[in-house]
Tab-separated table of C-alpha atoms and ligand atoms in Angstrom:
chain	number	residue	atom	x	y	z
A	1	MET	CA	49.345	-26.242	-20.924
A	2	ALA	CA	47.969	-26.684	-24.412
A	3	ILE	CA	44.804	-27.645	-26.251
A	4	TYR	CA	45.191	-30.233	-28.976
A	5	ALA	CA	42.375	-30.866	-31.448
A	6	ILE	CA	42.468	-34.405	-32.821
A	7	GLY	CA	40.489	-35.608	-35.829
A	8	ASP	CA	38.233	-38.641	-36.203
A	9	ILE	CA	39.768	-41.628	-34.391
A	10	GLN	CA	37.155	-44.221	-35.445
A	11	GLY	CA	38.436	-47.014	-33.276
A	12	CYS	CA	42.086	-46.596	-34.330
A	13	PHE	CA	43.353	-46.876	-30.769
A	14	ALA	CA	47.010	-47.684	-31.502
A	15	PRO	CA	47.638	-44.653	-33.758
A	16	PHE	CA	45.738	-42.521	-31.212
A	17	GLN	CA	48.044	-43.614	-28.398
A	18	LYS	CA	51.083	-43.120	-30.620
A	19	LEU	CA	49.912	-39.599	-31.452
A	20	LEU	CA	49.492	-38.800	-27.742
A	21	ARG	CA	53.113	-39.845	-27.208
A	22	LEU	CA	54.202	-37.727	-30.176
A	23	ILE	CA	52.581	-34.590	-28.710
A	24	ASP	CA	53.752	-35.594	-25.222
A	25	PHE	CA	50.182	-35.270	-23.967
A	26	ASN	CA	50.106	-34.484	-20.262
A	27	PRO	CA	46.637	-35.112	-18.817
A	28	GLY	CA	47.446	-32.962	-15.797
A	29	LYS	CA	48.062	-29.931	-17.986
A	30	ASP	CA	46.814	-30.423	-21.525
A	31	THR	CA	43.304	-30.737	-22.926
A	32	LEU	CA	42.180	-32.732	-25.960
A	33	TRP	CA	39.445	-31.575	-28.260
A	34	LEU	CA	38.104	-34.550	-30.219
A	35	THR	CA	36.102	-33.901	-33.387
A	36	GLY	CA	33.824	-36.915	-32.833
A	37	ASP	CA	33.453	-40.307	-34.480
A	38	LEU	CA	35.498	-41.888	-31.729
A	39	VAL	CA	34.199	-45.253	-32.800
A	40	ASN	CA	33.391	-47.539	-35.719
A	41	ARG	CA	35.048	-49.039	-38.782
A	42	GLY	CA	38.418	-49.217	-36.995
A	43	PRO	CA	39.482	-52.253	-34.950
A	44	GLN	CA	39.483	-50.987	-31.344
A	45	SER	CA	36.405	-48.851	-30.785
A	46	LEU	CA	35.846	-50.104	-27.250
A	47	ASP	CA	39.412	-49.229	-26.239
A	48	VAL	CA	39.045	-45.698	-27.609
A	49	LEU	CA	35.753	-45.159	-25.828
A	50	ARG	CA	37.112	-46.497	-22.534
A	51	TRP	CA	40.213	-44.300	-22.776
A	52	VAL	CA	38.205	-41.138	-23.452
A	53	PHE	CA	35.745	-41.992	-20.669
A	54	ARG	CA	38.618	-42.510	-18.231
A	55	HIS	CA	40.243	-39.208	-19.246
A	56	GLN	CA	37.001	-37.251	-19.512
A	57	ASP	CA	38.259	-34.468	-17.219
A	58	HIS	CA	40.932	-33.666	-19.798
A	59	VAL	CA	38.895	-34.238	-22.955
A	60	GLU	CA	36.203	-32.238	-24.676
A	61	MET	CA	34.448	-33.842	-27.597
A	62	VAL	CA	31.539	-33.400	-29.961
A	63	LEU	CA	29.361	-36.216	-31.218
A	64	GLY	CA	29.794	-37.534	-34.745
A	65	ASN	CA	27.470	-39.562	-36.932
A	66	HIS	CA	29.162	-42.843	-35.990
A	67	ASP	CA	28.812	-42.044	-32.284
A	68	LEU	CA	25.094	-41.388	-32.787
A	69	HIS	CA	24.776	-44.561	-34.861
A	70	LEU	CA	26.271	-46.513	-31.968
A	71	LEU	CA	23.767	-44.952	-29.557
A	72	ALA	CA	20.837	-45.676	-31.866
A	73	VAL	CA	21.862	-49.298	-32.470
A	74	SER	CA	22.393	-49.821	-28.737
A	75	GLU	CA	18.738	-48.930	-28.208
A	76	GLY	CA	17.553	-51.274	-30.940
A	77	PHE	CA	17.169	-48.665	-33.699
A	78	GLY	CA	18.902	-48.739	-37.037
A	79	LYS	CA	20.882	-51.811	-37.866
A	80	LEU	CA	24.480	-52.933	-37.765
A	81	HIS	CA	26.171	-52.554	-41.115
A	82	ARG	CA	28.565	-55.138	-42.452
A	83	ASP	CA	31.633	-52.993	-41.752
A	84	ASP	CA	30.486	-51.684	-38.357
A	85	THR	CA	32.894	-52.551	-35.552
A	86	ILE	CA	30.876	-51.581	-32.507
A	87	GLU	CA	29.572	-54.948	-31.316
A	88	ASP	CA	32.195	-55.254	-28.603
A	89	ILE	CA	30.893	-52.030	-27.040
A	90	LEU	CA	27.322	-53.340	-27.135
A	91	ASN	CA	28.461	-56.540	-25.414
A	92	ALA	CA	30.883	-55.032	-22.895
A	93	ALA	CA	30.111	-55.208	-19.168
A	94	ASP	CA	30.770	-51.468	-18.914
A	95	GLY	CA	28.964	-50.710	-22.190
A	96	LYS	CA	25.925	-49.132	-20.560
A	97	VAL	CA	28.061	-46.759	-18.476
A	98	LEU	CA	30.071	-45.751	-21.536
A	99	LEU	CA	26.986	-45.226	-23.684
A	100	ASP	CA	25.152	-43.200	-21.025
A	101	TRP	CA	28.189	-40.949	-20.825
A	102	LEU	CA	28.511	-40.698	-24.616
A	103	ARG	CA	24.842	-39.777	-24.960
A	104	CYS	CA	25.408	-36.703	-22.790
A	105	GLN	CA	28.278	-35.287	-24.860
A	106	PRO	CA	27.671	-32.060	-26.807
A	107	LEU	CA	27.016	-31.646	-30.509
A	108	MET	CA	28.988	-28.417	-30.640
A	109	LEU	CA	31.221	-26.456	-28.322
A	110	GLU	CA	32.967	-23.123	-28.130
A	111	GLY	CA	35.975	-21.956	-26.138
A	112	HIS	CA	39.453	-20.443	-26.304
A	113	GLY	CA	38.455	-18.480	-29.403
A	114	TYR	CA	37.397	-21.576	-31.359
A	115	ALA	CA	34.223	-23.529	-32.042
A	116	MET	CA	34.083	-27.252	-32.792
A	117	VAL	CA	31.484	-29.367	-34.564
A	118	HIS	CA	31.842	-32.777	-36.219
A	119	ALA	CA	30.660	-31.951	-39.755
A	120	GLY	CA	29.626	-28.343	-40.319
A	121	LEU	CA	27.220	-25.444	-39.916
A	122	LEU	CA	24.671	-23.833	-42.197
A	123	PRO	CA	25.711	-20.443	-43.602
A	124	GLU	CA	22.716	-18.692	-42.081
A	125	TRP	CA	23.608	-19.769	-38.537
A	126	THR	CA	25.761	-17.567	-36.366
A	127	ILE	CA	27.978	-19.370	-33.854
A	128	SER	CA	25.697	-18.424	-30.966
A	129	LYS	CA	22.581	-19.554	-32.833
A	130	ALA	CA	24.245	-22.856	-33.750
A	131	LEU	CA	25.191	-23.408	-30.107
A	132	ARG	CA	21.563	-22.856	-29.081
A	133	LEU	CA	20.346	-25.291	-31.751
A	134	ALA	CA	22.911	-27.867	-30.640
A	135	GLU	CA	21.555	-27.505	-27.119
A	136	GLU	CA	18.091	-28.466	-28.318
A	137	VAL	CA	19.477	-31.793	-29.513
A	138	GLU	CA	21.665	-32.241	-26.429
A	139	PHE	CA	18.626	-31.680	-24.222
A	140	GLY	CA	16.733	-34.368	-26.133
A	141	LEU	CA	19.599	-36.838	-25.883
A	142	ALA	CA	20.138	-36.258	-22.177
A	143	SER	CA	16.432	-36.342	-21.268
A	144	ASN	CA	14.568	-39.459	-20.262
A	145	ARG	CA	12.838	-39.369	-23.663
A	146	TYR	CA	16.107	-39.975	-25.501
A	147	ARG	CA	14.934	-43.325	-26.923
A	148	GLU	CA	12.125	-41.582	-28.754
A	149	PHE	CA	14.661	-39.190	-30.270
A	150	LEU	CA	17.131	-41.929	-31.267
A	151	GLY	CA	14.330	-43.937	-32.848
A	152	ARG	CA	13.503	-41.099	-35.228
A	153	LEU	CA	17.021	-39.912	-35.856
A	154	TYR	CA	17.580	-41.564	-39.241
A	155	GLY	CA	16.551	-39.835	-42.433
A	156	ASN	CA	17.735	-37.165	-44.858
A	157	LYS	CA	14.799	-34.800	-44.525
A	158	PRO	CA	14.188	-31.954	-44.158
A	159	THR	CA	16.860	-30.667	-46.528
A	160	ARG	CA	16.359	-26.985	-45.936
A	161	TRP	CA	16.475	-25.089	-42.675
A	162	SER	CA	13.630	-22.929	-41.436
A	163	ASP	CA	13.301	-21.300	-38.038
A	164	ASP	CA	9.727	-22.576	-38.081
A	165	LEU	CA	10.707	-26.253	-38.073
A	166	LYS	CA	9.456	-28.091	-35.034
A	167	GLY	CA	9.724	-31.396	-33.247
A	168	VAL	CA	11.757	-34.274	-34.626
A	169	ASP	CA	12.172	-32.657	-38.090
A	170	ARG	CA	13.914	-29.744	-36.432
A	171	LEU	CA	16.200	-31.941	-34.343
A	172	ARG	CA	16.994	-34.241	-37.304
A	173	ILE	CA	18.122	-31.402	-39.570
A	174	ILE	CA	20.325	-29.968	-36.802
A	175	VAL	CA	21.899	-33.414	-36.347
A	176	ASN	CA	22.329	-33.926	-40.093
A	177	VAL	CA	24.010	-30.546	-40.546
A	178	MET	CA	26.294	-30.878	-37.557
A	179	THR	CA	27.253	-34.538	-37.990
A	180	ARG	CA	26.769	-35.529	-41.655
A	181	MET	CA	26.817	-32.549	-44.040
A	182	ARG	CA	29.674	-31.844	-46.440
A	183	PHE	CA	28.006	-29.902	-49.256
A	184	LEU	CA	25.120	-27.582	-49.935
A	185	THR	CA	23.526	-27.060	-53.307
A	186	ARG	CA	24.067	-23.646	-54.794
A	187	ASP	CA	20.564	-22.685	-53.743
A	188	GLY	CA	21.129	-23.686	-50.143
A	189	GLU	CA	19.761	-27.204	-49.848
A	190	ILE	CA	21.684	-29.770	-47.779
A	191	ASP	CA	23.208	-32.516	-49.934
A	192	LEU	CA	24.062	-35.757	-48.142
A	193	SER	CA	24.795	-37.874	-51.183
A	194	TYR	CA	28.219	-36.781	-52.455
A	195	LYS	CA	31.002	-37.727	-50.048
A	196	GLY	CA	34.088	-37.427	-52.214
A	197	GLU	CA	36.851	-34.959	-52.832
A	198	LEU	CA	36.393	-31.303	-53.690
A	199	ASP	CA	37.822	-31.902	-57.131
A	200	GLY	CA	35.213	-33.879	-58.949
A	201	ALA	CA	32.249	-32.618	-56.936
A	202	PRO	CA	29.122	-32.017	-59.009
A	203	ALA	CA	28.985	-28.449	-60.283
A	204	ASN	CA	25.822	-27.624	-58.369
A	205	LEU	CA	27.443	-28.336	-55.003
A	206	VAL	CA	29.501	-26.062	-52.806
A	207	PRO	CA	31.344	-27.125	-49.633
A	208	TRP	CA	29.471	-25.891	-46.562
A	209	PHE	CA	32.373	-23.658	-45.507
A	210	GLU	CA	32.383	-21.844	-48.837
A	211	ALA	CA	28.648	-21.320	-49.065
A	212	PRO	CA	27.689	-17.714	-49.757
A	213	GLY	CA	26.328	-15.507	-46.978
A	214	ARG	CA	28.069	-17.256	-44.086
A	215	ARG	CA	27.196	-15.667	-40.763
A	216	HIS	CA	29.525	-17.770	-38.612
A	217	GLY	CA	32.763	-16.095	-39.678
A	218	GLY	CA	35.136	-14.652	-37.099
A	219	THR	CA	35.317	-17.738	-34.889
A	220	PRO	CA	37.512	-20.442	-36.431
A	221	ILE	CA	35.689	-23.776	-36.613
A	222	VAL	CA	37.447	-27.053	-35.886
A	223	CYS	CA	35.765	-29.995	-37.596
A	224	GLY	CA	36.339	-33.519	-38.864
A	225	HIS	CA	34.099	-36.001	-40.716
A	226	TRP	CA	35.355	-35.393	-44.236
A	227	SER	CA	38.361	-37.624	-44.788
A	228	ALA	CA	38.198	-37.202	-48.571
A	229	LEU	CA	38.731	-33.474	-48.073
A	230	GLY	CA	41.876	-34.215	-46.097
A	231	LEU	CA	43.553	-31.599	-43.948
A	232	HIS	CA	42.048	-28.253	-44.780
A	233	LEU	CA	43.558	-25.531	-42.653
A	234	ASP	CA	42.714	-21.941	-43.332
A	235	GLU	CA	42.006	-18.906	-41.186
A	236	ASP	CA	38.408	-19.839	-40.346
A	237	ILE	CA	38.087	-23.575	-41.035
A	238	LEU	CA	40.312	-26.221	-39.496
A	239	ALA	CA	39.190	-29.555	-40.945
A	240	ILE	CA	41.426	-32.225	-39.431
A	241	ASP	CA	40.045	-35.617	-40.440
A	242	SER	CA	43.101	-36.765	-42.345
A	243	GLY	CA	41.792	-40.283	-42.883
A	244	CYS	CA	43.662	-42.391	-40.330
A	245	LEU	CA	41.183	-45.187	-40.848
A	246	TRP	CA	41.829	-45.281	-44.570
A	247	GLY	CA	45.608	-45.417	-44.358
A	248	GLY	CA	46.042	-41.634	-44.270
A	249	SER	CA	47.170	-40.008	-41.065
A	250	LEU	CA	45.900	-39.051	-37.631
A	251	SER	CA	46.380	-35.383	-36.880
A	252	ALA	CA	46.586	-33.194	-33.808
A	253	LEU	CA	46.412	-29.434	-34.131
A	254	ARG	CA	47.705	-27.418	-31.187
A	255	LEU	CA	45.132	-24.647	-31.080
A	256	ASP	CA	47.333	-22.230	-29.169
A	257	ASP	CA	49.783	-21.788	-32.062
A	258	ARG	CA	48.261	-23.989	-34.805
A	259	GLN	CA	51.234	-26.298	-34.842
A	260	LEU	CA	50.237	-29.501	-36.647
A	261	PHE	CA	51.328	-32.977	-35.576
A	262	SER	CA	50.562	-35.781	-38.010
A	263	LEU	CA	51.192	-39.451	-37.732
A	264	PRO	CA	51.119	-41.518	-40.914
A	265	CYS	CA	48.824	-44.520	-40.554
A	266	GLU	CA	49.615	-46.165	-43.851
A	267	ALA	CA	48.023	-49.573	-44.089
A	268	TYR	CA	47.138	-49.431	-40.406
A	269	ARG	CA	43.707	-50.810	-41.072
A	270	GLU	CA	44.913	-53.799	-43.024
A	271	VAL	CA	47.546	-54.642	-40.417
A	272	ALA	CA	45.131	-54.308	-37.540
A	273	LEU	CA	42.425	-56.334	-39.260
A	274	ALA	CA	44.906	-59.042	-40.210
A	275	ALA	CA	45.924	-59.240	-36.560
A	276	GLY	CA	42.278	-59.848	-35.688
A	277	LYS	CA	41.998	-56.749	-33.497
B	1	MN	MN1	31.633	-38.626	-39.463
């Protein structure tokens, strides 16, 4: 019995299945933790979503920005981008069932001595506070007013957390931190513009997990979202989006002993796209 955390799959169904064979995943015994962004940009988003739905008793996941984008677009908010690959989900006969299930997945979770979130946490949030804030969003998404929430999801503001924030501003900043953030400015403002590597980042930016005054230490955080960062495994931060979609690799980290399993996905995207998948 083992727990494997797997980074952003983004519709790369074939490498995902190959990775499951590599780790000899046994759904009767093992559990998968998925860092979110199950869908989009890759060629087989619908297959990934169907697989995870079918194996939901053996999978725990957190929502990523692409998952939320899919939900928003499915309700008529936001718009499809040129390189989005989620239309087949929107058109599928079982699409509504899949999307209703996806909408009720958490934004953050904790267990077995670890926490997991798609992008990151603000330094001033403890793990228990962050879990409570995630619940506020989860409640909104699971309630019958979820369309109202999805319709006002997009936007980069507010850029600074305050306990006094209310309403949609409060929910939007929680979502932006947990599903989109990579950097903070040195004075603590959320920066959503720079998405590149650590080397070459503007001097006024600091990665969220190195921001001063962090109050969420002690519980290692599993996250994804930042393929340009690559694998970043240290005591407290386990960032495992190794860029499968971009010809990098898809990674599984066995949480019990931190054994890493990585599958090179070189040129996977080109091959899959050429095959019309
Ligand atoms: Mn993401």
